[in-house]
C-alpha positions as a printed NumPy array, in Angstrom:
array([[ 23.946,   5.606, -64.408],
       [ 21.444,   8.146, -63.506],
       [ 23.02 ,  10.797, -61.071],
       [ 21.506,  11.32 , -57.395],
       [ 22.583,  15.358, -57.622],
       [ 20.637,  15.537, -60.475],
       [ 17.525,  13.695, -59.488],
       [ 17.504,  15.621, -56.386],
       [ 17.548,  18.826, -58.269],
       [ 14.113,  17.539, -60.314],
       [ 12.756,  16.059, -57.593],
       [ 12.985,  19.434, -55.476],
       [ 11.291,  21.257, -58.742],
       [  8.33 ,  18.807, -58.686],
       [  7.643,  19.955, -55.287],
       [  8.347,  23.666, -55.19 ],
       [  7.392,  24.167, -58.331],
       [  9.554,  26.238, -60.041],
       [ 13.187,  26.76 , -60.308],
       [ 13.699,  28.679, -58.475],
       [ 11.697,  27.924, -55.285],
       [ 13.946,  24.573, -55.833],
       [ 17.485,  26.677, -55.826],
       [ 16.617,  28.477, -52.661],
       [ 15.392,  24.808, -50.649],
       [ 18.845,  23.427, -52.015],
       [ 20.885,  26.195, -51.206],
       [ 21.884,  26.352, -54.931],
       [ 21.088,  29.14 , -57.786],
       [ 18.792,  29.118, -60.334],
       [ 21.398,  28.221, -63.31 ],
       [ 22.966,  25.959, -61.177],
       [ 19.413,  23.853, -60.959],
       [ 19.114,  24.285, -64.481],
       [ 22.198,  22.896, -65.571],
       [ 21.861,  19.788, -62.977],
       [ 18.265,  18.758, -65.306],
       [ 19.171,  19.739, -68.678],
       [ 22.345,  17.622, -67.919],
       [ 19.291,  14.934, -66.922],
       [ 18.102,  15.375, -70.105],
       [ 20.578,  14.358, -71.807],
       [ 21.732,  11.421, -69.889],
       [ 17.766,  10.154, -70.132],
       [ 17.368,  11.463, -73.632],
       [ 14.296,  12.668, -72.792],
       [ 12.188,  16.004, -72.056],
       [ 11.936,  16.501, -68.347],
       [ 10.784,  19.812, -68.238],
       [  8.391,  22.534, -70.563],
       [  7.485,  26.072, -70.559],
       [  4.578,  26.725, -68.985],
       [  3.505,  30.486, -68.977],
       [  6.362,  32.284, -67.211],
       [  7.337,  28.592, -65.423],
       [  7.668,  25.195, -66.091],
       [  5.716,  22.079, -65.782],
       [  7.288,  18.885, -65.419],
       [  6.309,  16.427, -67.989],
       [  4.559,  13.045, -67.765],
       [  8.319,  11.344, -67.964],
       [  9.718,  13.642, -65.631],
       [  6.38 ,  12.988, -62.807],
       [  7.767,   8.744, -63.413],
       [ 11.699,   9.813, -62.413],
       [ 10.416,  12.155, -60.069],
       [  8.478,   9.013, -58.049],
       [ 12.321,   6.638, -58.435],
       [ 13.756,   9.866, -57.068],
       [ 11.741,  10.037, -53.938],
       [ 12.705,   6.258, -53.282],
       [ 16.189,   6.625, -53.933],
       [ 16.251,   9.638, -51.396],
       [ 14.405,   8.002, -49.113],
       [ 17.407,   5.45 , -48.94 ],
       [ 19.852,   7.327, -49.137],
       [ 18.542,   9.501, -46.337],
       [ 18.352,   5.734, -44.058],
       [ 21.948,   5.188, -45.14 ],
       [ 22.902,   8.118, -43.82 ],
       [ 20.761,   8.094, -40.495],
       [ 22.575,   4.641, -39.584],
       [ 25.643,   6.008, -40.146],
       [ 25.045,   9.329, -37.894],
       [ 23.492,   6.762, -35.353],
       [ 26.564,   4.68 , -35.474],
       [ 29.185,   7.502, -34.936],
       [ 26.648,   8.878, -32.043],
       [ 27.542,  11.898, -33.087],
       [ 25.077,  15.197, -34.888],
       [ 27.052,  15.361, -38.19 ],
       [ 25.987,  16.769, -41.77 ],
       [ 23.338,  18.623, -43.346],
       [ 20.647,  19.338, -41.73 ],
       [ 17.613,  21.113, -43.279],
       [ 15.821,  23.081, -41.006],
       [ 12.158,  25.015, -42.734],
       [ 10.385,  27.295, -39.777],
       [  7.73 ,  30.361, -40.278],
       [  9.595,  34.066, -40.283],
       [  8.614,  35.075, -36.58 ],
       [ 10.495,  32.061, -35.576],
       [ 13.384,  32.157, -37.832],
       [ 14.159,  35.988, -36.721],
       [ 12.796,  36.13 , -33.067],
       [ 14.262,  31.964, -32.371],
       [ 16.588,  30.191, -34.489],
       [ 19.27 ,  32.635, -34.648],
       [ 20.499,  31.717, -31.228],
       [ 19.562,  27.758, -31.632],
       [ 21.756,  27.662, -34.439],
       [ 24.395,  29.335, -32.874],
       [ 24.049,  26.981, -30.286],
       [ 24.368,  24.197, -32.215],
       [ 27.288,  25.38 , -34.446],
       [ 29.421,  25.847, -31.376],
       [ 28.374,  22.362, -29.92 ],
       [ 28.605,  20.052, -32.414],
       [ 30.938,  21.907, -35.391],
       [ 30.256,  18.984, -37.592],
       [ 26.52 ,  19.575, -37.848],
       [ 25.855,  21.779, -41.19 ],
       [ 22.159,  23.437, -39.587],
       [ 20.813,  25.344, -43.023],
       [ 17.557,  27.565, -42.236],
       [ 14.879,  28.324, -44.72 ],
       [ 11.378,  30.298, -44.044],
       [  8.331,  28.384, -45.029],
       [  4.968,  28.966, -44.009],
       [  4.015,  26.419, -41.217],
       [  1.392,  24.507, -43.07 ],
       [  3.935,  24.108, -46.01 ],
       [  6.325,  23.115, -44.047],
       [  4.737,  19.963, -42.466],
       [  4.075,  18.595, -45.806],
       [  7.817,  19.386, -46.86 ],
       [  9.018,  17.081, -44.039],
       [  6.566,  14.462, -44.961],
       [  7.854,  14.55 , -48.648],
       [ 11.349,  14.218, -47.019],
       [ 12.409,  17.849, -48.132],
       [ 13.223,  19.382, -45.183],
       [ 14.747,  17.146, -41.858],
       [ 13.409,  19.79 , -39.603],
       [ 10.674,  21.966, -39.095],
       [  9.361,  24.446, -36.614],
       [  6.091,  25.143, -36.905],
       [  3.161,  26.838, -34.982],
       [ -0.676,  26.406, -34.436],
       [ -3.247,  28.068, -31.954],
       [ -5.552,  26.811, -29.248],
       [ -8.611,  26.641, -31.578],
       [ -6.633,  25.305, -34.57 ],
       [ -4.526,  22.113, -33.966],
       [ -1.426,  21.733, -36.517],
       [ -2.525,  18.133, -38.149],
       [  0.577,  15.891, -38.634],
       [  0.262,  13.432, -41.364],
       [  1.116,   9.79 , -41.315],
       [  5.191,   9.264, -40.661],
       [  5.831,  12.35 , -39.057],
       [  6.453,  12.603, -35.852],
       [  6.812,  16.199, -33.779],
       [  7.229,  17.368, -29.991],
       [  6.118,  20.31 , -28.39 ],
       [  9.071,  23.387, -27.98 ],
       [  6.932,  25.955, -25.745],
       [  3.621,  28.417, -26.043],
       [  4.538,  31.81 , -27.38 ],
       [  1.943,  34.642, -26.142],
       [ -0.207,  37.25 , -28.561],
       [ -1.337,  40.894, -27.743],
       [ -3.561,  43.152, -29.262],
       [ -1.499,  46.191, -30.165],
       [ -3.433,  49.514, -30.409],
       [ -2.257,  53.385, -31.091],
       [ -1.742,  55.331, -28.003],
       [ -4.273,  57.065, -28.523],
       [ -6.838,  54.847, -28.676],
       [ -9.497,  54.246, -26.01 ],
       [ -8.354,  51.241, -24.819],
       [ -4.624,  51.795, -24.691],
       [ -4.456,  52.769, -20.897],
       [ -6.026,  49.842, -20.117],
       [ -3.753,  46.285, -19.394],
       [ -5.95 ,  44.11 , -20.608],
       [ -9.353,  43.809, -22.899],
       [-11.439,  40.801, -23.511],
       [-12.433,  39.366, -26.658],
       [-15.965,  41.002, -27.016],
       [-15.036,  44.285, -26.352],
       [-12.673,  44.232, -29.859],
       [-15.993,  43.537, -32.17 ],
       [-15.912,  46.763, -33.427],
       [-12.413,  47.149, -34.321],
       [-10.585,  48.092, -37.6  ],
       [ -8.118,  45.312, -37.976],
       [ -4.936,  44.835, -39.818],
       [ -4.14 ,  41.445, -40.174],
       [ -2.011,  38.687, -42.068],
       [ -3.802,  37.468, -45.128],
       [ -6.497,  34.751, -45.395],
       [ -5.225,  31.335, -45.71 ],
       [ -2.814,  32.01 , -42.594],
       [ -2.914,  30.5  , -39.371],
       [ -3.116,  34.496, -37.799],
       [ -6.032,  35.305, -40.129],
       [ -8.307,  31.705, -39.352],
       [ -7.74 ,  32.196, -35.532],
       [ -9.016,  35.892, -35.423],
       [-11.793,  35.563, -37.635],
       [-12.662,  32.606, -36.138],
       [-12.347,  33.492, -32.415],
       [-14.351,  37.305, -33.368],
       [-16.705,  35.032, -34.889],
       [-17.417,  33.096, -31.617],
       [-18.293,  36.223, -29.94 ],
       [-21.026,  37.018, -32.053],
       [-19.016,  39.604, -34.657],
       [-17.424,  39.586, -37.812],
       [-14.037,  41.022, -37.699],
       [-13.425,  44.175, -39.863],
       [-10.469,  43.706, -41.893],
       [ -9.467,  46.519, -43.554],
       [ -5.814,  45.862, -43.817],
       [ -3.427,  43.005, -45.25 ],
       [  0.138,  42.481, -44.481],
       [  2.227,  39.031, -43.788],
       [  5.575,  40.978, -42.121],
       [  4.489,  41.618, -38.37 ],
       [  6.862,  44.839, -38.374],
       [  4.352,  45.999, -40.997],
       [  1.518,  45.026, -39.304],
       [  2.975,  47.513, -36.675],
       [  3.864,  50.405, -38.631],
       [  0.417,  50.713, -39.757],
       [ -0.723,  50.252, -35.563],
       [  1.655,  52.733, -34.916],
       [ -0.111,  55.24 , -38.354],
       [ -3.311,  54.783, -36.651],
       [ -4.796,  52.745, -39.176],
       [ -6.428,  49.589, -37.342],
       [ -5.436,  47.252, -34.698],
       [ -3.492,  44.081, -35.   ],
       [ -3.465,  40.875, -32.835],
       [  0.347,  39.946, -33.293],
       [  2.679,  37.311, -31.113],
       [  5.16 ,  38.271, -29.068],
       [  7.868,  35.834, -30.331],
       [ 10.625,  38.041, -33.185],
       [  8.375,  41.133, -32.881],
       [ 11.095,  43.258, -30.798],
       [ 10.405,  46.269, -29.568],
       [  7.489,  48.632, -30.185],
       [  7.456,  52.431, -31.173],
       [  6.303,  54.72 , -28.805],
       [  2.883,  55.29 , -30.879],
       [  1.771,  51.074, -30.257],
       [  0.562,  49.706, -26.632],
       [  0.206,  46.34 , -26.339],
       [ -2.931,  44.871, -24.609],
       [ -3.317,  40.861, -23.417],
       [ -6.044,  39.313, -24.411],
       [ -8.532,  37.51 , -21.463],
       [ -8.878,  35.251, -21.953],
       [ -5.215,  34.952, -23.632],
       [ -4.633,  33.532, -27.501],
       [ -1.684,  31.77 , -27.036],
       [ -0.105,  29.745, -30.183],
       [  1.807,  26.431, -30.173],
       [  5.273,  25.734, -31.366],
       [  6.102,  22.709, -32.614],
       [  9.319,  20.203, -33.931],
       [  8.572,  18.104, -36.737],
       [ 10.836,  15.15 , -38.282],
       [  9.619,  12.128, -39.951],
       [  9.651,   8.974, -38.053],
       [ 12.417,   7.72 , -40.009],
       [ 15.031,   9.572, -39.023],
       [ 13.953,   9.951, -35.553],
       [ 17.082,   8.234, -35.075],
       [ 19.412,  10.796, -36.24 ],
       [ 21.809,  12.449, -33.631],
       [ 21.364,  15.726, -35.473],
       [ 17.324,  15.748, -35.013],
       [ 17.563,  14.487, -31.208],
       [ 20.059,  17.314, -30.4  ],
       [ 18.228,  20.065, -32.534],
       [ 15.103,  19.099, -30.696],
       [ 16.73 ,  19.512, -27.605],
       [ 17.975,  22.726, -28.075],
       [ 15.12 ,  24.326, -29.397],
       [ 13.013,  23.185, -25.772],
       [ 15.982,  24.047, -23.688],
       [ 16.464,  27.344, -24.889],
       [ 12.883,  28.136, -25.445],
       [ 11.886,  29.392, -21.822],
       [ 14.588,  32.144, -21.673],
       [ 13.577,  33.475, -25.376],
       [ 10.305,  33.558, -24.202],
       [ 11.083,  35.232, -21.024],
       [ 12.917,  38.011, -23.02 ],
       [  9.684,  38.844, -25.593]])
């Protein structure tokens, strides 16, 4: 009989991709994954996985198990919803992905929340880019995710997921003091064409909106540097290399060197709870949800 720990563990490879992107979604190490699919191996007498380079690819075999795994899961996980549903109760793992702002500036005190609440609810936290985290829910990964888009691009949500709005978290251009504009409160879009800017890299939902919104005004943004960590992005404000456009929501406080200037009109991203439909029923995903919009406005109040 083919273990469900085990499948799990090749199933989560399939989609991460490696090893050790799987170890860190399970909460497991790297040896420990290993051992769960070699021990696969040998139950299936057969090759589930091959070098590949400095990774792994799964083979052909390993793609068939990896489609009975995602069933099995998928039952497992509706077993376990009607259960939770029965007791009425938020009980057992939860897997919760949401971007780093978030997961430093946010979940911290929702999870603390919820572990003094409802002590047999096992909340686990892991960062994943927004984007990637939608399609982890959908693939039944993660329970949970928080996720974020902005006003001029909408965060799609694919078939069987469902998701609910937590609050809007507000941006600001930060700029040296020294700069021309920093005695000023406020600065509209246009007036920023010239800028040096540091932003996140391309492919993030930070980079699209500011090229995209620079681009309405009739300019294309100057990007001269790169960095995904906002406390980077303000360490180089506060060097007097560039200006960023970066959220208010886990940046904390600024150095003296950085002013912070709103935007009018004001960029203003989205965050967002996403589940898949199926376990829309669970205790544990109504009660999450609930905490993250109740406890939203006075986080927000406080950035």
């Amino acid at each position: 009989m083919l273990d469900l720990g085990r499948l799990r563990a090749l199933y989560a490879v399939s989609v991460h991709g490696s090893v050790g992107a799987a170890a860190t979604a399970l909460g497991y190490t790297p040896s420990a994954v290993s051992q769960q699919i070699a021990k696969l191996e040998r139950e299936t007498r057969t090759t589930l996985l091959e070098r590949s380079g400095r990774g792994v690819r799964l083979t052909d075999e390993a793609r068939q198990l990896c489609d009975t795994a995602r069933q099995l899961l998928s039952l497992v996980e509706e077993a376990e919803v009607r259960l939770e549903e029965r007791r009425g109760l938020p009980a057992g793992r939860l897997s919760v992905g949401c971007f780093p702002s978030a997961a430093r500036g946010l979940m911290p005190r929702v999870l603390a929340e919820l572990a003094v609440r409802h002590p047999g609810l096992d909340a686990r936290l892991t960062e994943v880019d927004p984007h990637l985290s939608v399609d982890l829910v959908a693939r039944g990964v993660l329970d949970l995710a928080v996720a974020h888009d902005w006003d001029i691009a909408p965060l799609p949500a694919p078939p069987g997921v469902e998701q609910a709005v937590i609050g809007d978290d507000g941006c600001d251009v930060l700029v040296h003091r020294e700069h021309p504009l920093a005695a000023r409160t406020s600065v509209r879009r246009e007036e920023l064409a010239e800028e040096r800017w540091i932003s996140q890299p391309p492919g993030t939902v930070c980079h699209d909106w500011l090229t995209r919104t620079l681009r309405a005004s009739g300019a294309e943004p100057l990007i001269v540097h790169q960095a995904e960590e906002n406390h980077t992005q303000v360490a180089l404000v506060a060097a007097g290399l560039g200006v960023a456009l970066v959220p208010r929501l886990g940046r904390g406080g600024l150095p003296p060197e950085v002013a912070p200037l709103r935007i009018d009109p004001a960029p203003t991203r989205r965050l967002h709870a996403l589940w898949r439909a199926g376990a829309a029923r669970r205790p544990a995903i109504r009660e999450t949800v609930r905490t993250l919009q109740e406890l939203w406005p006075s986080i927000a109040s406080a950035t």
